[in-house]
JSON list of C-alpha atoms in Angstrom, two decimals:
[
{"chain": "B", "resi": 43, "resn": "GLU", "atom": "CA", "xyz": [72.91, 68.69, 92.68]},
{"chain": "B", "resi": 44, "resn": "VAL", "atom": "CA", "xyz": [74.95, 71.76, 91.80]},
{"chain": "B", "resi": 45, "resn": "LYS", "atom": "CA", "xyz": [77.00, 73.20, 94.64]},
{"chain": "B", "resi": 46, "resn": "LEU", "atom": "CA", "xyz": [79.47, 76.04, 95.01]},
{"chain": "B", "resi": 47, "resn": "VAL", "atom": "CA", "xyz": [80.98, 76.22, 98.47]},
{"chain": "B", "resi": 48, "resn": "GLU", "atom": "CA", "xyz": [83.21, 79.14, 99.43]},
{"chain": "B", "resi": 49, "resn": "SER", "atom": "CA", "xyz": [85.65, 79.04, 102.32]},
{"chain": "B", "resi": 50, "resn": "GLY", "atom": "CA", "xyz": [88.62, 80.89, 103.76]},
{"chain": "B", "resi": 51, "resn": "GLY", "atom": "CA", "xyz": [86.95, 84.04, 104.97]},
{"chain": "B", "resi": 52, "resn": "GLY", "atom": "CA", "xyz": [87.65, 85.76, 108.25]},
{"chain": "B", "resi": 53, "resn": "LEU", "atom": "CA", "xyz": [89.02, 88.83, 109.97]},
{"chain": "B", "resi": 54, "resn": "LEU", "atom": "CA", "xyz": [92.22, 90.45, 108.82]},
{"chain": "B", "resi": 55, "resn": "LYS", "atom": "CA", "xyz": [94.03, 93.74, 109.27]},
{"chain": "B", "resi": 56, "resn": "PRO", "atom": "CA", "xyz": [94.47, 96.42, 106.61]},
{"chain": "B", "resi": 57, "resn": "GLY", "atom": "CA", "xyz": [97.39, 95.56, 104.37]},
{"chain": "B", "resi": 58, "resn": "GLY", "atom": "CA", "xyz": [97.02, 91.84, 105.02]},
{"chain": "B", "resi": 59, "resn": "SER", "atom": "CA", "xyz": [96.41, 88.90, 102.70]},
{"chain": "B", "resi": 60, "resn": "LEU", "atom": "CA", "xyz": [93.86, 86.12, 102.47]},
{"chain": "B", "resi": 61, "resn": "LYS", "atom": "CA", "xyz": [93.01, 83.38, 99.98]},
{"chain": "B", "resi": 62, "resn": "LEU", "atom": "CA", "xyz": [89.41, 82.36, 99.36]},
{"chain": "B", "resi": 63, "resn": "SER", "atom": "CA", "xyz": [88.45, 79.03, 97.81]},
{"chain": "B", "resi": 64, "resn": "CYS", "atom": "CA", "xyz": [85.30, 77.90, 96.06]},
{"chain": "B", "resi": 65, "resn": "VAL", "atom": "CA", "xyz": [84.74, 74.19, 95.47]},
{"chain": "B", "resi": 66, "resn": "ALA", "atom": "CA", "xyz": [82.33, 73.26, 92.70]},
{"chain": "B", "resi": 67, "resn": "SER", "atom": "CA", "xyz": [80.34, 70.06, 92.25]},
{"chain": "B", "resi": 68, "resn": "GLY", "atom": "CA", "xyz": [77.39, 68.83, 90.23]},
{"chain": "B", "resi": 69, "resn": "PHE", "atom": "CA", "xyz": [78.43, 70.41, 86.93]},
{"chain": "B", "resi": 70, "resn": "THR", "atom": "CA", "xyz": [81.42, 70.39, 84.59]},
{"chain": "B", "resi": 71, "resn": "PHE", "atom": "CA", "xyz": [83.50, 73.11, 86.21]},
{"chain": "B", "resi": 72, "resn": "SER", "atom": "CA", "xyz": [86.04, 73.35, 83.39]},
{"chain": "B", "resi": 73, "resn": "ASN", "atom": "CA", "xyz": [83.28, 74.30, 80.91]},
{"chain": "B", "resi": 74, "resn": "TYR", "atom": "CA", "xyz": [82.47, 77.57, 82.66]},
{"chain": "B", "resi": 75, "resn": "TRP", "atom": "CA", "xyz": [83.98, 80.97, 83.05]},
{"chain": "B", "resi": 76, "resn": "MET", "atom": "CA", "xyz": [83.91, 81.65, 86.78]},
{"chain": "B", "resi": 77, "resn": "HIS", "atom": "CA", "xyz": [83.36, 84.94, 88.56]},
{"chain": "B", "resi": 78, "resn": "TRP", "atom": "CA", "xyz": [83.72, 86.54, 91.96]},
{"chain": "B", "resi": 79, "resn": "VAL", "atom": "CA", "xyz": [81.04, 88.99, 93.09]},
{"chain": "B", "resi": 80, "resn": "ARG", "atom": "CA", "xyz": [81.08, 90.75, 96.44]},
{"chain": "B", "resi": 81, "resn": "GLN", "atom": "CA", "xyz": [78.55, 92.58, 98.59]},
{"chain": "B", "resi": 82, "resn": "ALA", "atom": "CA", "xyz": [79.52, 94.98, 101.35]},
{"chain": "B", "resi": 83, "resn": "PRO", "atom": "CA", "xyz": [77.24, 94.87, 104.41]},
{"chain": "B", "resi": 84, "resn": "GLY", "atom": "CA", "xyz": [73.86, 96.38, 103.54]},
{"chain": "B", "resi": 85, "resn": "LYS", "atom": "CA", "xyz": [75.07, 97.38, 100.07]},
{"chain": "B", "resi": 86, "resn": "GLY", "atom": "CA", "xyz": [74.63, 96.23, 96.48]},
{"chain": "B", "resi": 87, "resn": "LEU", "atom": "CA", "xyz": [76.43, 93.68, 94.35]},
{"chain": "B", "resi": 88, "resn": "GLU", "atom": "CA", "xyz": [79.87, 94.40, 92.89]},
{"chain": "B", "resi": 89, "resn": "TRP", "atom": "CA", "xyz": [81.44, 92.26, 90.16]},
{"chain": "B", "resi": 90, "resn": "ILE", "atom": "CA", "xyz": [85.13, 91.99, 90.93]},
{"chain": "B", "resi": 91, "resn": "GLY", "atom": "CA", "xyz": [86.56, 89.58, 88.40]},
{"chain": "B", "resi": 92, "resn": "GLU", "atom": "CA", "xyz": [86.40, 86.55, 86.15]},
{"chain": "B", "resi": 93, "resn": "ILE", "atom": "CA", "xyz": [88.54, 83.73, 84.81]},
{"chain": "B", "resi": 94, "resn": "GLU", "atom": "CA", "xyz": [88.32, 81.81, 81.59]},
{"chain": "B", "resi": 95, "resn": "TYR", "atom": "CA", "xyz": [87.71, 78.04, 81.36]},
{"chain": "B", "resi": 96, "resn": "ASP", "atom": "CA", "xyz": [91.37, 77.02, 81.55]},
{"chain": "B", "resi": 97, "resn": "GLY", "atom": "CA", "xyz": [92.63, 80.01, 83.51]},
{"chain": "B", "resi": 98, "resn": "THR", "atom": "CA", "xyz": [94.53, 81.64, 80.67]},
{"chain": "B", "resi": 99, "resn": "GLU", "atom": "CA", "xyz": [92.47, 84.84, 80.73]},
{"chain": "B", "resi": 100, "resn": "THR", "atom": "CA", "xyz": [91.41, 86.91, 83.70]},
{"chain": "B", "resi": 101, "resn": "ASN", "atom": "CA", "xyz": [89.67, 90.27, 83.97]},
{"chain": "B", "resi": 102, "resn": "TYR", "atom": "CA", "xyz": [89.30, 92.45, 87.05]},
{"chain": "B", "resi": 103, "resn": "ALA", "atom": "CA", "xyz": [87.29, 95.41, 88.25]},
{"chain": "B", "resi": 104, "resn": "PRO", "atom": "CA", "xyz": [89.36, 98.57, 88.72]},
{"chain": "B", "resi": 105, "resn": "SER", "atom": "CA", "xyz": [88.64, 98.57, 92.46]},
{"chain": "B", "resi": 106, "resn": "ILE", "atom": "CA", "xyz": [90.67, 95.39, 93.03]},
{"chain": "B", "resi": 107, "resn": "LYS", "atom": "CA", "xyz": [93.02, 95.28, 90.06]},
{"chain": "B", "resi": 108, "resn": "ASP", "atom": "CA", "xyz": [96.68, 94.68, 91.00]},
{"chain": "B", "resi": 109, "resn": "ARG", "atom": "CA", "xyz": [95.64, 93.65, 94.52]},
{"chain": "B", "resi": 110, "resn": "PHE", "atom": "CA", "xyz": [93.54, 90.55, 93.96]},
{"chain": "B", "resi": 111, "resn": "THR", "atom": "CA", "xyz": [94.28, 87.52, 91.76]},
{"chain": "B", "resi": 112, "resn": "ILE", "atom": "CA", "xyz": [91.80, 84.95, 90.49]},
{"chain": "B", "resi": 113, "resn": "SER", "atom": "CA", "xyz": [92.98, 81.44, 89.65]},
{"chain": "B", "resi": 114, "resn": "ARG", "atom": "CA", "xyz": [91.50, 77.99, 89.26]},
{"chain": "B", "resi": 115, "resn": "ASP", "atom": "CA", "xyz": [92.45, 74.34, 89.45]},
{"chain": "B", "resi": 116, "resn": "ASN", "atom": "CA", "xyz": [90.16, 72.37, 87.16]},
{"chain": "B", "resi": 117, "resn": "ALA", "atom": "CA", "xyz": [91.55, 69.06, 88.44]},
{"chain": "B", "resi": 118, "resn": "LYS", "atom": "CA", "xyz": [90.25, 70.01, 91.88]},
{"chain": "B", "resi": 119, "resn": "ASN", "atom": "CA", "xyz": [87.12, 71.81, 90.64]},
{"chain": "B", "resi": 120, "resn": "THR", "atom": "CA", "xyz": [88.24, 74.79, 92.68]},
{"chain": "B", "resi": 121, "resn": "LEU", "atom": "CA", "xyz": [88.25, 78.54, 92.12]},
{"chain": "B", "resi": 122, "resn": "TYR", "atom": "CA", "xyz": [90.48, 80.85, 94.14]},
{"chain": "B", "resi": 123, "resn": "LEU", "atom": "CA", "xyz": [90.64, 84.52, 95.05]},
{"chain": "B", "resi": 124, "resn": "GLN", "atom": "CA", "xyz": [93.98, 85.68, 96.42]},
{"chain": "B", "resi": 125, "resn": "MET", "atom": "CA", "xyz": [93.46, 88.96, 98.22]},
{"chain": "B", "resi": 126, "resn": "SER", "atom": "CA", "xyz": [96.40, 91.17, 99.17]},
{"chain": "B", "resi": 127, "resn": "SER", "atom": "CA", "xyz": [96.93, 94.75, 100.36]},
{"chain": "B", "resi": 128, "resn": "VAL", "atom": "CA", "xyz": [93.38, 94.65, 101.68]},
{"chain": "B", "resi": 129, "resn": "ARG", "atom": "CA", "xyz": [91.54, 97.78, 102.77]},
{"chain": "B", "resi": 130, "resn": "SER", "atom": "CA", "xyz": [88.56, 98.39, 105.00]},
{"chain": "B", "resi": 131, "resn": "GLU", "atom": "CA", "xyz": [86.40, 98.84, 101.90]},
{"chain": "B", "resi": 132, "resn": "ASP", "atom": "CA", "xyz": [87.12, 95.21, 100.93]},
{"chain": "B", "resi": 133, "resn": "THR", "atom": "CA", "xyz": [84.91, 94.13, 103.85]},
{"chain": "B", "resi": 134, "resn": "ALA", "atom": "CA", "xyz": [82.14, 92.15, 102.18]},
{"chain": "B", "resi": 135, "resn": "THR", "atom": "CA", "xyz": [80.55, 88.80, 101.53]},
{"chain": "B", "resi": 136, "resn": "TYR", "atom": "CA", "xyz": [82.31, 87.20, 98.57]},
{"chain": "B", "resi": 137, "resn": "PHE", "atom": "CA", "xyz": [80.33, 84.98, 96.20]},
{"chain": "B", "resi": 138, "resn": "CYS", "atom": "CA", "xyz": [81.69, 82.67, 93.54]},
{"chain": "B", "resi": 139, "resn": "THR", "atom": "CA", "xyz": [79.35, 82.20, 90.60]},
{"chain": "B", "resi": 140, "resn": "THR", "atom": "CA", "xyz": [79.06, 81.03, 87.02]},
{"chain": "B", "resi": 141, "resn": "LEU", "atom": "CA", "xyz": [77.00, 84.18, 86.41]},
{"chain": "B", "resi": 142, "resn": "GLY", "atom": "CA", "xyz": [74.71, 84.02, 83.42]},
{"chain": "B", "resi": 143, "resn": "VAL", "atom": "CA", "xyz": [72.43, 82.06, 81.20]},
{"chain": "B", "resi": 144, "resn": "ARG", "atom": "CA", "xyz": [74.63, 78.98, 80.67]},
{"chain": "B", "resi": 145, "resn": "GLY", "atom": "CA", "xyz": [74.08, 78.13, 84.30]},
{"chain": "B", "resi": 146, "resn": "ASP", "atom": "CA", "xyz": [73.18, 80.52, 87.07]},
{"chain": "B", "resi": 147, "resn": "TYR", "atom": "CA", "xyz": [75.06, 78.90, 89.93]},
{"chain": "B", "resi": 148, "resn": "TRP", "atom": "CA", "xyz": [76.01, 80.81, 93.08]},
{"chain": "B", "resi": 149, "resn": "GLY", "atom": "CA", "xyz": [77.68, 79.90, 96.32]},
{"chain": "B", "resi": 150, "resn": "GLN", "atom": "CA", "xyz": [76.24, 80.95, 99.66]},
{"chain": "B", "resi": 151, "resn": "GLY", "atom": "CA", "xyz": [79.05, 83.48, 100.12]},
{"chain": "B", "resi": 152, "resn": "VAL", "atom": "CA", "xyz": [81.90, 83.88, 102.59]},
{"chain": "B", "resi": 153, "resn": "MET", "atom": "CA", "xyz": [82.45, 86.89, 104.82]},
{"chain": "B", "resi": 154, "resn": "VAL", "atom": "CA", "xyz": [85.69, 88.84, 104.84]},
{"chain": "B", "resi": 155, "resn": "THR", "atom": "CA", "xyz": [86.18, 91.60, 107.41]},
{"chain": "B", "resi": 156, "resn": "VAL", "atom": "CA", "xyz": [89.09, 94.03, 107.20]},
{"chain": "B", "resi": 157, "resn": "SER", "atom": "CA", "xyz": [89.60, 95.91, 110.44]},
{"chain": "B", "resi": 158, "resn": "SER", "atom": "CA", "xyz": [92.43, 97.04, 112.65]},
{"chain": "F", "resi": 164, "resn": "ASP", "atom": "CA", "xyz": [83.61, 101.84, 83.62]},
{"chain": "F", "resi": 165, "resn": "VAL", "atom": "CA", "xyz": [80.01, 101.46, 82.52]},
{"chain": "F", "resi": 166, "resn": "VAL", "atom": "CA", "xyz": [77.71, 102.89, 85.17]},
{"chain": "F", "resi": 167, "resn": "LEU", "atom": "CA", "xyz": [74.22, 101.43, 85.47]},
{"chain": "F", "resi": 168, "resn": "THR", "atom": "CA", "xyz": [71.74, 103.71, 87.23]},
{"chain": "F", "resi": 169, "resn": "GLN", "atom": "CA", "xyz": [68.61, 102.06, 88.58]},
{"chain": "F", "resi": 170, "resn": "THR", "atom": "CA", "xyz": [65.46, 103.90, 89.56]},
{"chain": "F", "resi": 171, "resn": "PRO", "atom": "CA", "xyz": [63.70, 103.94, 91.86]},
{"chain": "F", "resi": 172, "resn": "VAL", "atom": "CA", "xyz": [65.93, 102.89, 94.75]},
{"chain": "F", "resi": 173, "resn": "ALA", "atom": "CA", "xyz": [62.85, 101.48, 96.49]},
{"chain": "F", "resi": 174, "resn": "GLN", "atom": "CA", "xyz": [59.52, 100.49, 94.98]},
{"chain": "F", "resi": 175, "resn": "PRO", "atom": "CA", "xyz": [56.65, 100.03, 97.46]},
{"chain": "F", "resi": 176, "resn": "VAL", "atom": "CA", "xyz": [53.96, 97.79, 96.01]},
{"chain": "F", "resi": 177, "resn": "THR", "atom": "CA", "xyz": [50.69, 96.15, 96.88]},
{"chain": "F", "resi": 178, "resn": "LEU", "atom": "CA", "xyz": [50.48, 92.45, 96.14]},
{"chain": "F", "resi": 179, "resn": "GLY", "atom": "CA", "xyz": [48.79, 91.94, 92.78]},
{"chain": "F", "resi": 180, "resn": "ASP", "atom": "CA", "xyz": [49.94, 95.30, 91.42]},
{"chain": "F", "resi": 181, "resn": "GLN", "atom": "CA", "xyz": [52.47, 95.92, 88.67]},
{"chain": "F", "resi": 182, "resn": "ALA", "atom": "CA", "xyz": [55.98, 97.16, 89.39]},
{"chain": "F", "resi": 183, "resn": "SER", "atom": "CA", "xyz": [58.44, 98.77, 87.01]},
{"chain": "F", "resi": 184, "resn": "ILE", "atom": "CA", "xyz": [62.19, 99.24, 87.43]},
{"chain": "F", "resi": 185, "resn": "SER", "atom": "CA", "xyz": [64.41, 101.32, 85.16]},
{"chain": "F", "resi": 186, "resn": "CYS", "atom": "CA", "xyz": [68.08, 100.73, 84.38]},
{"chain": "F", "resi": 187, "resn": "ARG", "atom": "CA", "xyz": [70.00, 103.34, 82.40]},
{"chain": "F", "resi": 188, "resn": "SER", "atom": "CA", "xyz": [73.55, 102.82, 81.20]},
{"chain": "F", "resi": 189, "resn": "SER", "atom": "CA", "xyz": [76.26, 105.44, 80.80]},
{"chain": "F", "resi": 190, "resn": "GLN", "atom": "CA", "xyz": [76.96, 104.02, 77.36]},
{"chain": "F", "resi": 191, "resn": "SER", "atom": "CA", "xyz": [75.32, 101.76, 74.80]},
{"chain": "F", "resi": 192, "resn": "LEU", "atom": "CA", "xyz": [75.18, 98.10, 75.74]},
{"chain": "F", "resi": 193, "resn": "VAL", "atom": "CA", "xyz": [75.04, 96.87, 72.16]},
{"chain": "F", "resi": 194, "resn": "HIS", "atom": "CA", "xyz": [78.01, 94.56, 71.65]},
{"chain": "F", "resi": 195, "resn": "SER", "atom": "CA", "xyz": [79.98, 94.54, 68.43]},
{"chain": "F", "resi": 196, "resn": "ASN", "atom": "CA", "xyz": [78.37, 91.16, 67.69]},
{"chain": "F", "resi": 197, "resn": "GLY", "atom": "CA", "xyz": [74.93, 92.77, 67.76]},
{"chain": "F", "resi": 198, "resn": "ASN", "atom": "CA", "xyz": [73.82, 91.28, 71.07]},
{"chain": "F", "resi": 199, "resn": "THR", "atom": "CA", "xyz": [72.92, 93.34, 74.12]},
{"chain": "F", "resi": 200, "resn": "TYR", "atom": "CA", "xyz": [74.16, 91.67, 77.30]},
{"chain": "F", "resi": 201, "resn": "LEU", "atom": "CA", "xyz": [71.81, 93.21, 79.84]},
{"chain": "F", "resi": 202, "resn": "GLU", "atom": "CA", "xyz": [70.55, 90.91, 82.59]},
{"chain": "F", "resi": 203, "resn": "TRP", "atom": "CA", "xyz": [68.30, 91.21, 85.61]},
{"chain": "F", "resi": 204, "resn": "TYR", "atom": "CA", "xyz": [68.89, 89.47, 88.94]},
{"chain": "F", "resi": 205, "resn": "LEU", "atom": "CA", "xyz": [66.77, 89.17, 92.05]},
{"chain": "F", "resi": 206, "resn": "GLN", "atom": "CA", "xyz": [68.29, 88.79, 95.50]},
{"chain": "F", "resi": 207, "resn": "LYS", "atom": "CA", "xyz": [65.75, 87.65, 98.04]},
{"chain": "F", "resi": 208, "resn": "PRO", "atom": "CA", "xyz": [66.44, 88.36, 101.72]},
{"chain": "F", "resi": 209, "resn": "GLY", "atom": "CA", "xyz": [69.23, 86.14, 103.05]},
{"chain": "F", "resi": 210, "resn": "GLN", "atom": "CA", "xyz": [69.80, 84.45, 99.70]},
{"chain": "F", "resi": 211, "resn": "SER", "atom": "CA", "xyz": [72.27, 84.57, 96.84]},
{"chain": "F", "resi": 212, "resn": "PRO", "atom": "CA", "xyz": [71.14, 86.37, 93.69]},
{"chain": "F", "resi": 213, "resn": "GLN", "atom": "CA", "xyz": [69.25, 84.54, 90.96]},
{"chain": "F", "resi": 214, "resn": "LEU", "atom": "CA", "xyz": [69.04, 85.26, 87.24]},
{"chain": "F", "resi": 215, "resn": "LEU", "atom": "CA", "xyz": [65.66, 86.36, 85.91]},
{"chain": "F", "resi": 216, "resn": "ILE", "atom": "CA", "xyz": [66.27, 87.89, 82.47]},
{"chain": "F", "resi": 217, "resn": "TYR", "atom": "CA", "xyz": [69.16, 87.69, 80.01]},
{"chain": "F", "resi": 218, "resn": "LYS", "atom": "CA", "xyz": [69.89, 89.59, 76.80]},
{"chain": "F", "resi": 219, "resn": "VAL", "atom": "CA", "xyz": [67.32, 92.27, 77.69]},
{"chain": "F", "resi": 220, "resn": "SER", "atom": "CA", "xyz": [64.11, 90.29, 77.34]},
{"chain": "F", "resi": 221, "resn": "ASN", "atom": "CA", "xyz": [64.71, 86.53, 77.60]},
{"chain": "F", "resi": 222, "resn": "ARG", "atom": "CA", "xyz": [63.36, 84.82, 80.69]},
{"chain": "F", "resi": 223, "resn": "PHE", "atom": "CA", "xyz": [65.74, 82.36, 82.33]},
{"chain": "F", "resi": 224, "resn": "SER", "atom": "CA", "xyz": [64.59, 78.78, 82.91]},
{"chain": "F", "resi": 225, "resn": "GLY", "atom": "CA", "xyz": [61.69, 78.60, 85.35]},
{"chain": "F", "resi": 226, "resn": "VAL", "atom": "CA", "xyz": [61.07, 82.36, 85.56]},
{"chain": "F", "resi": 227, "resn": "PRO", "atom": "CA", "xyz": [57.34, 83.16, 85.43]},
{"chain": "F", "resi": 228, "resn": "ASP", "atom": "CA", "xyz": [55.98, 85.11, 82.48]},
{"chain": "F", "resi": 229, "resn": "ARG", "atom": "CA", "xyz": [54.91, 87.96, 84.76]},
{"chain": "F", "resi": 230, "resn": "PHE", "atom": "CA", "xyz": [58.56, 89.12, 84.54]},
{"chain": "F", "resi": 231, "resn": "ILE", "atom": "CA", "xyz": [59.05, 91.14, 81.36]},
{"chain": "F", "resi": 232, "resn": "GLY", "atom": "CA", "xyz": [62.31, 92.76, 80.29]},
{"chain": "F", "resi": 233, "resn": "SER", "atom": "CA", "xyz": [62.49, 95.37, 77.58]},
{"chain": "F", "resi": 234, "resn": "GLY", "atom": "CA", "xyz": [64.63, 98.16, 76.22]},
{"chain": "F", "resi": 235, "resn": "SER", "atom": "CA", "xyz": [67.49, 98.85, 73.89]},
{"chain": "F", "resi": 236, "resn": "GLY", "atom": "CA", "xyz": [70.75, 100.74, 73.61]},
{"chain": "F", "resi": 237, "resn": "SER", "atom": "CA", "xyz": [71.22, 102.27, 77.04]},
{"chain": "F", "resi": 238, "resn": "ASP", "atom": "CA", "xyz": [67.68, 102.31, 78.44]},
{"chain": "F", "resi": 239, "resn": "PHE", "atom": "CA", "xyz": [66.08, 99.20, 79.93]},
{"chain": "F", "resi": 240, "resn": "THR", "atom": "CA", "xyz": [63.05, 98.28, 82.02]},
{"chain": "F", "resi": 241, "resn": "LEU", "atom": "CA", "xyz": [61.94, 95.32, 84.08]},
{"chain": "F", "resi": 242, "resn": "LYS", "atom": "CA", "xyz": [58.20, 95.02, 84.63]},
{"chain": "F", "resi": 243, "resn": "ILE", "atom": "CA", "xyz": [56.65, 92.65, 87.12]},
{"chain": "F", "resi": 244, "resn": "SER", "atom": "CA", "xyz": [52.94, 92.22, 86.68]},
{"chain": "F", "resi": 245, "resn": "ARG", "atom": "CA", "xyz": [50.75, 90.89, 89.49]},
{"chain": "F", "resi": 246, "resn": "VAL", "atom": "CA", "xyz": [53.46, 91.05, 92.18]},
{"chain": "F", "resi": 247, "resn": "GLU", "atom": "CA", "xyz": [53.50, 88.00, 94.45]},
{"chain": "F", "resi": 248, "resn": "PRO", "atom": "CA", "xyz": [55.11, 87.64, 97.91]},
{"chain": "F", "resi": 249, "resn": "GLU", "atom": "CA", "xyz": [58.05, 85.64, 96.50]},
{"chain": "F", "resi": 250, "resn": "ASP", "atom": "CA", "xyz": [58.91, 88.57, 94.19]},
{"chain": "F", "resi": 251, "resn": "LEU", "atom": "CA", "xyz": [59.98, 90.78, 97.09]},
{"chain": "F", "resi": 252, "resn": "GLY", "atom": "CA", "xyz": [63.67, 91.54, 97.39]},
{"chain": "F", "resi": 253, "resn": "VAL", "atom": "CA", "xyz": [66.33, 93.60, 95.64]},
{"chain": "F", "resi": 254, "resn": "TYR", "atom": "CA", "xyz": [66.54, 93.68, 91.85]},
{"chain": "F", "resi": 255, "resn": "TYR", "atom": "CA", "xyz": [69.80, 94.37, 90.05]},
{"chain": "F", "resi": 256, "resn": "CYS", "atom": "CA", "xyz": [70.51, 95.03, 86.42]},
{"chain": "F", "resi": 257, "resn": "PHE", "atom": "CA", "xyz": [73.86, 93.77, 85.17]},
{"chain": "F", "resi": 258, "resn": "GLN", "atom": "CA", "xyz": [75.74, 94.33, 81.94]},
{"chain": "F", "resi": 259, "resn": "ALA", "atom": "CA", "xyz": [78.36, 92.09, 80.38]},
{"chain": "F", "resi": 260, "resn": "THR", "atom": "CA", "xyz": [78.77, 93.90, 77.07]},
{"chain": "F", "resi": 261, "resn": "HIS", "atom": "CA", "xyz": [81.74, 95.82, 78.48]},
{"chain": "F", "resi": 262, "resn": "ASP", "atom": "CA", "xyz": [83.75, 95.04, 81.63]},
{"chain": "F", "resi": 263, "resn": "PRO", "atom": "CA", "xyz": [80.87, 93.73, 83.78]},
{"chain": "F", "resi": 264, "resn": "THR", "atom": "CA", "xyz": [79.04, 95.98, 86.22]},
{"chain": "F", "resi": 265, "resn": "PHE", "atom": "CA", "xyz": [75.90, 95.83, 88.35]},
{"chain": "F", "resi": 266, "resn": "GLY", "atom": "CA", "xyz": [73.38, 98.56, 88.90]},
{"chain": "F", "resi": 267, "resn": "GLY", "atom": "CA", "xyz": [72.86, 99.89, 92.40]},
{"chain": "F", "resi": 268, "resn": "GLY", "atom": "CA", "xyz": [69.73, 97.85, 93.07]},
{"chain": "F", "resi": 269, "resn": "THR", "atom": "CA", "xyz": [66.01, 98.47, 93.54]},
{"chain": "F", "resi": 270, "resn": "LYS", "atom": "CA", "xyz": [64.24, 97.15, 96.61]},
{"chain": "F", "resi": 271, "resn": "LEU", "atom": "CA", "xyz": [60.76, 95.85, 95.90]},
{"chain": "F", "resi": 272, "resn": "GLU", "atom": "CA", "xyz": [58.87, 96.07, 99.19]},
{"chain": "F", "resi": 273, "resn": "LEU", "atom": "CA", "xyz": [55.33, 96.02, 100.47]},
{"chain": "F", "resi": 274, "resn": "LYS", "atom": "CA", "xyz": [53.47, 99.30, 100.90]}
]
């Protein structure tokens, strides 16, 4: 059974930092580009970034570029999202996903709330 | 940034009717390799999104044939014939030809 399980969410203040994790199982993690997608409360989906199979290439949405960093550890089947200099508009549920036809796998999401 | 504009924002339907959702892009989604990376996702209430259509008109594994994607260039449509209760939720178009972006979403709801 394919599983993506996010963790690490919570409440933090503006300007703070947080690291999300996503543990994958049931498929060959290292064969997939991985993505983070977020959804603010009551709003639509926003793609925020991706990482290549071995982590050598990353791409980010302008809204989070230079503040967030995506990394992965294929030995641990784990994807990461390091969030820094967070703002209130980063409040959202964060999903990790393979995104796309090779395998449409999604986690259940983890909530991050940025508030003073 | 490529902006995807979906219309309508909400689509009230009667079960058994057809529904149609439009997705227009601010620029062509034809990749230099000739493919058009336009996908459609459905997010049911309380669930993670799920892929329905990839490369404009190809149904993902297990997606019923009442879901039909069409279009080209910068103008795309998702049609759902004979709407069933499990089709209700929010539909998103998504492009991966350029730096990826989602459309704003269309809520398919009962009249």
